mmCIF file of C-alpha atoms in Angstrom:
data_model
loop_
_atom_site.group_PDB
_atom_site.id
_atom_site.type_symbol
_atom_site.label_atom_id
_atom_site.label_comp_id
_atom_site.label_asym_id
_atom_site.label_seq_id
_atom_site.Cartn_x
_atom_site.Cartn_y
_atom_site.Cartn_z
ATOM 1 C CA UNK A 9 11.817 17.477 6.367
ATOM 2 C CA UNK A 10 9.132 14.823 6.010
ATOM 3 C CA UNK A 11 6.218 14.892 8.453
ATOM 4 C CA UNK A 12 4.749 11.801 10.094
ATOM 5 C CA UNK A 13 1.404 11.822 11.876
ATOM 6 C CA UNK A 14 1.494 9.214 14.657
ATOM 7 C CA UNK A 15 -1.886 8.061 16.015
ATOM 8 C CA UNK A 16 -1.741 5.769 19.064
ATOM 9 C CA UNK A 17 -3.547 5.871 22.408
ATOM 10 C CA UNK A 18 -0.623 4.274 24.286
ATOM 11 C CA UNK A 19 1.122 7.332 25.742
ATOM 12 C CA UNK A 20 4.384 5.513 26.522
ATOM 13 C CA UNK A 21 4.658 4.014 23.035
ATOM 14 C CA UNK A 22 3.621 7.301 21.425
ATOM 15 C CA UNK A 23 6.344 9.146 23.320
ATOM 16 C CA UNK A 24 9.008 6.549 22.533
ATOM 17 C CA UNK A 25 8.173 6.418 18.820
ATOM 18 C CA UNK A 26 8.020 10.217 18.601
ATOM 19 C CA UNK A 27 11.502 10.460 20.132
ATOM 20 C CA UNK A 28 12.801 7.793 17.739
ATOM 21 C CA UNK A 29 11.358 9.466 14.651
ATOM 22 C CA UNK A 30 12.513 12.962 15.604
ATOM 23 C CA UNK A 31 16.013 11.633 16.288
ATOM 24 C CA UNK A 32 15.906 10.085 12.797
ATOM 25 C CA UNK A 33 15.173 13.419 11.128
ATOM 26 C CA UNK A 34 11.374 13.379 10.829
ATOM 27 C CA UNK A 35 8.901 15.989 11.998
ATOM 28 C CA UNK A 36 6.241 14.286 14.141
ATOM 29 C CA UNK A 37 2.662 15.177 15.075
ATOM 30 C CA UNK A 38 1.080 12.805 17.613
ATOM 31 C CA UNK A 39 -2.594 12.078 18.339
ATOM 32 C CA UNK A 40 -4.404 9.615 20.601
ATOM 33 C CA UNK A 41 -7.762 8.954 18.926
ATOM 34 C CA UNK A 42 -9.394 8.690 15.524
ATOM 35 C CA UNK A 43 -11.355 11.909 16.009
ATOM 36 C CA UNK A 44 -8.278 13.872 17.028
ATOM 37 C CA UNK A 45 -6.357 12.482 14.041
ATOM 38 C CA UNK A 46 -9.035 13.518 11.557
ATOM 39 C CA UNK A 47 -9.180 16.969 13.159
ATOM 40 C CA UNK A 48 -5.392 17.413 13.001
ATOM 41 C CA UNK A 49 -5.034 15.888 9.512
ATOM 42 C CA UNK A 50 -5.915 18.945 7.353
ATOM 43 C CA UNK A 51 -3.507 21.171 9.268
ATOM 44 C CA UNK A 52 -0.626 18.701 9.325
ATOM 45 C CA UNK A 53 -0.387 17.647 5.643
ATOM 46 C CA UNK A 54 1.688 14.591 6.620
ATOM 47 C CA UNK A 55 3.803 12.499 4.282
ATOM 48 C CA UNK A 56 2.884 9.365 6.247
ATOM 49 C CA UNK A 57 0.313 8.246 8.813
ATOM 50 C CA UNK A 58 1.246 5.622 11.410
ATOM 51 C CA UNK A 59 -1.864 4.380 13.225
ATOM 52 C CA UNK A 60 -2.613 1.904 15.994
ATOM 53 C CA UNK A 61 -5.263 -0.476 14.647
ATOM 54 C CA UNK A 62 -7.255 -0.717 17.882
ATOM 55 C CA UNK A 63 -7.105 2.794 19.294
ATOM 56 C CA UNK A 64 -10.283 4.689 20.339
ATOM 57 C CA UNK A 65 -12.305 5.840 17.383
ATOM 58 C CA UNK A 66 -11.445 2.794 15.290
ATOM 59 C CA UNK A 67 -8.034 2.545 13.673
ATOM 60 C CA UNK A 68 -9.332 0.465 10.761
ATOM 61 C CA UNK A 69 -12.047 3.018 9.993
ATOM 62 C CA UNK A 70 -9.409 5.740 10.098
ATOM 63 C CA UNK A 71 -7.280 3.793 7.616
ATOM 64 C CA UNK A 72 -10.278 3.440 5.268
ATOM 65 C CA UNK A 73 -11.087 7.147 5.495
ATOM 66 C CA UNK A 74 -7.528 8.289 4.807
ATOM 67 C CA UNK A 75 -6.945 5.732 2.037
ATOM 68 C CA UNK A 76 -10.207 6.698 0.333
ATOM 69 C CA UNK A 77 -9.740 10.461 0.485
ATOM 70 C CA UNK A 78 -5.964 10.842 -0.042
ATOM 71 C CA UNK A 79 -2.885 9.155 -1.484
ATOM 72 C CA UNK A 80 -0.959 9.539 1.791
ATOM 73 C CA UNK A 81 0.448 6.115 2.777
ATOM 74 C CA UNK A 82 -0.568 4.457 6.049
ATOM 75 C CA UNK A 83 1.433 2.065 8.223
ATOM 76 C CA UNK A 84 -0.623 0.113 10.750
ATOM 77 C CA UNK A 85 0.710 -0.815 14.198
ATOM 78 C CA UNK A 86 -0.972 -3.692 16.015
ATOM 79 C CA UNK A 87 -0.324 -6.334 18.656
ATOM 80 C CA UNK A 88 -2.635 -8.668 16.701
ATOM 81 C CA UNK A 89 -0.564 -10.965 14.477
ATOM 82 C CA UNK A 90 -3.478 -12.950 12.993
ATOM 83 C CA UNK A 91 -3.313 -13.168 9.209
ATOM 84 C CA UNK A 92 -6.999 -12.327 8.746
ATOM 85 C CA UNK A 93 -6.576 -9.099 10.733
ATOM 86 C CA UNK A 94 -3.506 -8.152 8.724
ATOM 87 C CA UNK A 95 -5.328 -8.850 5.441
ATOM 88 C CA UNK A 96 -8.325 -6.761 6.575
ATOM 89 C CA UNK A 97 -6.024 -3.817 7.319
ATOM 90 C CA UNK A 98 -4.326 -4.139 3.939
ATOM 91 C CA UNK A 99 -7.703 -4.405 2.213
ATOM 92 C CA UNK A 100 -8.767 -1.241 4.053
ATOM 93 C CA UNK A 101 -5.897 0.604 2.384
ATOM 94 C CA UNK A 102 -2.859 0.248 4.645
ATOM 95 C CA UNK A 103 0.526 0.217 2.917
ATOM 96 C CA UNK A 104 2.180 -1.913 5.600
ATOM 97 C CA UNK A 105 1.407 -3.727 8.859
ATOM 98 C CA UNK A 106 3.899 -3.755 11.741
ATOM 99 C CA UNK A 107 3.266 -6.124 14.647
ATOM 100 C CA UNK A 108 3.922 -4.999 18.232
ATOM 101 C CA UNK A 109 6.376 -5.327 19.831
ATOM 102 C CA UNK A 110 8.735 -4.124 17.118
ATOM 103 C CA UNK A 111 12.318 -2.947 17.062
ATOM 104 C CA UNK A 112 13.341 0.611 16.278
ATOM 105 C CA UNK A 113 15.349 -0.652 13.299
ATOM 106 C CA UNK A 114 12.362 -2.538 11.865
ATOM 107 C CA UNK A 115 9.998 0.422 12.116
ATOM 108 C CA UNK A 116 12.503 2.848 10.596
ATOM 109 C CA UNK A 117 13.252 0.434 7.730
ATOM 110 C CA UNK A 118 9.578 0.047 6.897
ATOM 111 C CA UNK A 119 9.056 3.818 7.034
ATOM 112 C CA UNK A 120 11.955 4.336 4.614
ATOM 113 C CA UNK A 121 10.512 1.771 2.189
ATOM 114 C CA UNK A 122 7.070 3.400 2.168
ATOM 115 C CA UNK A 123 8.343 6.980 1.872
ATOM 116 C CA UNK A 124 10.873 6.059 -0.822
ATOM 117 C CA UNK A 125 8.014 5.188 -3.168
ATOM 118 C CA UNK A 126 7.105 8.856 -3.348
ATOM 119 C CA UNK A 127 10.486 9.765 -4.817
ATOM 120 C CA UNK A 128 11.657 11.030 -8.204
ATOM 121 C CA UNK A 129 9.047 10.482 -10.941
ATOM 122 C CA UNK A 130 9.755 8.196 -13.871
ATOM 123 C CA UNK A 131 8.322 8.441 -17.358
ATOM 124 C CA UNK A 132 4.734 7.363 -17.877
ATOM 125 C CA UNK A 133 4.097 3.806 -19.049
ATOM 126 C CA UNK A 134 1.761 3.275 -21.993
ATOM 127 C CA UNK A 135 0.063 -0.084 -22.597
ATOM 128 C CA UNK A 136 -2.211 0.354 -25.586
ATOM 129 C CA UNK A 137 -4.854 2.876 -24.446
ATOM 130 C CA UNK A 138 -3.815 2.543 -20.798
ATOM 131 C CA UNK A 139 -1.401 5.034 -19.221
ATOM 132 C CA UNK A 140 0.339 4.679 -15.867
ATOM 133 C CA UNK A 141 1.413 8.099 -14.551
ATOM 134 C CA UNK A 142 4.275 8.104 -12.035
ATOM 135 C CA UNK A 143 3.768 11.822 -11.360
ATOM 136 C CA UNK A 144 0.240 11.328 -10.044
ATOM 137 C CA UNK A 145 0.358 7.626 -9.054
ATOM 138 C CA UNK A 146 -2.654 7.022 -11.269
ATOM 139 C CA UNK A 147 -3.806 4.811 -14.122
ATOM 140 C CA UNK A 148 -6.136 5.989 -16.847
ATOM 141 C CA UNK A 149 -7.926 4.936 -20.024
ATOM 142 C CA UNK A 150 -10.320 6.741 -22.377
ATOM 143 C CA UNK A 151 -10.515 9.823 -20.184
ATOM 144 C CA UNK A 152 -11.160 7.890 -16.980
ATOM 145 C CA UNK A 153 -8.507 7.950 -14.258
ATOM 146 C CA UNK A 154 -8.163 6.319 -10.863
ATOM 147 C CA UNK A 155 -5.573 7.117 -8.203
ATOM 148 C CA UNK A 156 -3.385 4.422 -6.681
ATOM 149 C CA UNK A 157 -1.434 4.337 -3.456
ATOM 150 C CA UNK A 158 2.362 4.306 -3.887
ATOM 151 C CA UNK A 159 2.557 0.555 -3.311
ATOM 152 C CA UNK A 160 -0.407 -0.195 -5.566
ATOM 153 C CA UNK A 161 1.307 1.813 -8.289
ATOM 154 C CA UNK A 162 4.639 0.047 -7.817
ATOM 155 C CA UNK A 163 2.959 -3.358 -8.024
ATOM 156 C CA UNK A 164 0.995 -2.465 -11.153
ATOM 157 C CA UNK A 165 4.103 -0.913 -12.720
ATOM 158 C CA UNK A 166 6.084 -4.091 -12.056
ATOM 159 C CA UNK A 167 3.375 -6.153 -13.740
ATOM 160 C CA UNK A 168 3.334 -3.737 -16.679
ATOM 161 C CA UNK A 169 7.099 -3.954 -17.112
ATOM 162 C CA UNK A 170 7.259 -7.755 -16.863
ATOM 163 C CA UNK A 171 6.523 -9.869 -19.950
ATOM 164 C CA UNK A 172 4.446 -12.897 -19.061
ATOM 165 C CA UNK A 173 3.760 -14.016 -15.507
ATOM 166 C CA UNK A 174 5.721 -12.978 -12.415
ATOM 167 C CA UNK A 175 5.696 -15.072 -9.255
ATOM 168 C CA UNK A 176 4.415 -13.942 -5.870
ATOM 169 C CA UNK A 177 7.923 -14.307 -4.436
ATOM 170 C CA UNK A 178 9.410 -12.062 -7.129
ATOM 171 C CA UNK A 179 6.690 -9.451 -6.646
ATOM 172 C CA UNK A 180 7.375 -9.387 -2.907
ATOM 173 C CA UNK A 181 11.118 -9.032 -3.487
ATOM 174 C CA UNK A 182 10.783 -6.331 -6.160
ATOM 175 C CA UNK A 183 7.987 -4.231 -4.649
ATOM 176 C CA UNK A 184 8.427 -4.688 -0.889
ATOM 177 C CA UNK A 185 11.972 -6.027 -0.523
ATOM 178 C CA UNK A 186 13.692 -9.192 0.765
ATOM 179 C CA UNK A 187 12.372 -8.764 4.306
ATOM 180 C CA UNK A 188 8.817 -9.444 3.066
ATOM 181 C CA UNK A 189 9.430 -12.856 1.451
ATOM 182 C CA UNK A 190 6.937 -14.633 3.739
ATOM 183 C CA UNK A 191 4.186 -12.005 3.447
ATOM 184 C CA UNK A 192 2.226 -13.630 0.598
ATOM 185 C CA UNK A 193 -1.027 -12.104 1.829
ATOM 186 C CA UNK A 194 0.341 -8.674 0.864
ATOM 187 C CA UNK A 195 0.254 -9.573 -2.827
ATOM 188 C CA UNK A 196 -3.221 -11.093 -2.630
ATOM 189 C CA UNK A 197 -4.639 -8.071 -0.798
ATOM 190 C CA UNK A 198 -3.046 -5.566 -3.143
ATOM 191 C CA UNK A 199 -4.129 -7.421 -6.276
ATOM 192 C CA UNK A 200 -7.721 -7.322 -5.006
ATOM 193 C CA UNK A 201 -7.444 -3.574 -4.402
ATOM 194 C CA UNK A 202 -5.916 -2.875 -7.813
ATOM 195 C CA UNK A 203 -8.412 -5.082 -9.656
ATOM 196 C CA UNK A 204 -11.282 -3.148 -8.089
ATOM 197 C CA UNK A 205 -9.788 0.184 -9.137
ATOM 198 C CA UNK A 206 -9.029 -0.993 -12.675
ATOM 199 C CA UNK A 207 -12.577 -2.282 -13.036
ATOM 200 C CA UNK A 208 -13.861 1.204 -12.153
ATOM 201 C CA UNK A 209 -12.236 2.614 -15.322
ATOM 202 C CA UNK A 210 -13.395 -0.175 -17.611
ATOM 203 C CA UNK A 211 -10.574 -2.685 -17.165
ATOM 204 C CA UNK A 212 -12.146 -5.787 -15.599
ATOM 205 C CA UNK A 213 -9.916 -8.861 -15.373
ATOM 206 C CA UNK A 214 -6.836 -6.818 -16.327
ATOM 207 C CA UNK A 215 -4.687 -8.800 -13.897
ATOM 208 C CA UNK A 216 -4.614 -12.519 -14.577
ATOM 209 C CA UNK A 217 -3.394 -15.118 -12.114
ATOM 210 C CA UNK A 218 -2.483 -18.791 -12.326
ATOM 211 C CA UNK A 219 -1.983 -20.922 -9.222
ATOM 212 C CA UNK A 220 1.649 -21.934 -8.932
ATOM 213 C CA UNK A 221 2.669 -19.572 -11.759
ATOM 214 C CA UNK A 222 1.966 -15.996 -10.694
ATOM 215 C CA UNK A 223 0.368 -12.831 -12.025
ATOM 216 C CA UNK A 224 0.475 -10.878 -15.246
ATOM 217 C CA UNK A 225 -1.044 -7.682 -16.650
ATOM 218 C CA UNK A 226 -3.133 -8.322 -19.743
ATOM 219 C CA UNK A 227 -3.154 -5.836 -22.643
ATOM 220 C CA UNK A 228 -6.713 -4.402 -22.953
ATOM 221 C CA UNK A 229 -7.131 -5.845 -26.471
ATOM 222 C CA UNK A 230 -5.549 -9.187 -25.596
ATOM 223 C CA UNK A 231 -7.854 -12.195 -25.079
ATOM 224 C CA UNK A 232 -7.893 -13.969 -21.748
ATOM 225 C CA UNK A 233 -5.796 -17.129 -21.633
ATOM 226 C CA UNK A 234 -6.706 -18.835 -18.383
ATOM 227 C CA UNK A 235 -10.465 -18.863 -18.002
ATOM 228 C CA UNK A 236 -11.893 -17.333 -14.822
ATOM 229 C CA UNK A 237 -9.437 -15.213 -12.903
ATOM 230 C CA UNK A 238 -8.265 -16.844 -9.694
ATOM 231 C CA UNK A 239 -6.606 -15.240 -6.709
ATOM 232 C CA UNK A 240 -3.571 -17.176 -5.541
#
C-alpha cells in the first residue's frame, strides 16, 4: 500500500481528503503545519507529499526542502490560480499544482499520474558519455551524477528518445497527459530545473529550444545550432 503524507491546515479539507484517499486504497498520514510535516517525514517514508501552499510554516519552503533532500514527489494544493504562483511552486520542485476547489476525480487522477512514474524500471539510456538511469531517476557523465524527480526524468527521457525537436504540446501530452494541454508553464519550469541540474554535471546548454519549434536534447559532442538558448 502506498503512503501519502497530507499537509494542510484546513481541518475540514484535511479530513475529507484523508477519507477520499483511504477509500481509494492509500495509507494516509496528515499534518497541519510545515514543522509538524518535517517532524513526521522521517518516520512516515511517504511515496507522495500533498501540501497546501499557504499553510503555517510556509508550504513553498516545505516543497523546496523536500525536493532538495529527497526524490519523493510533491503535489501542491492552492486556492491561488495565478500563473506566477504556479510557476514559482513548480520551480521550487513541485511535481504538480492542483487549484482549490478541486473534484475528487481530478485529485485522484493527478495522484495516479505522479505515482505511476515510479513504476517498473526501464533500461538505461546512453547518449555518448551521458547515461540516464531509470532505476535511480538520475543522469550522469564522467563520474558525476545528479538526481531528478520522476517528472524531470520522464521529460529528459522523452527528449533523449526523440530525434530533433519536440513541441511543447507533444511534451505535455507525452509526459503529463491530455488533461495538461493548456499548462505550457509546466514545460518551461521543468526545462529550467533540468538545465540547472545538467549544468551541475558539466552539461551546460544541453537542452536547446527554438520559439515556435520546441525543444531538443543535444549530444554532448554536437555543436549548437541555434545560437543562445531561449526559453519558450
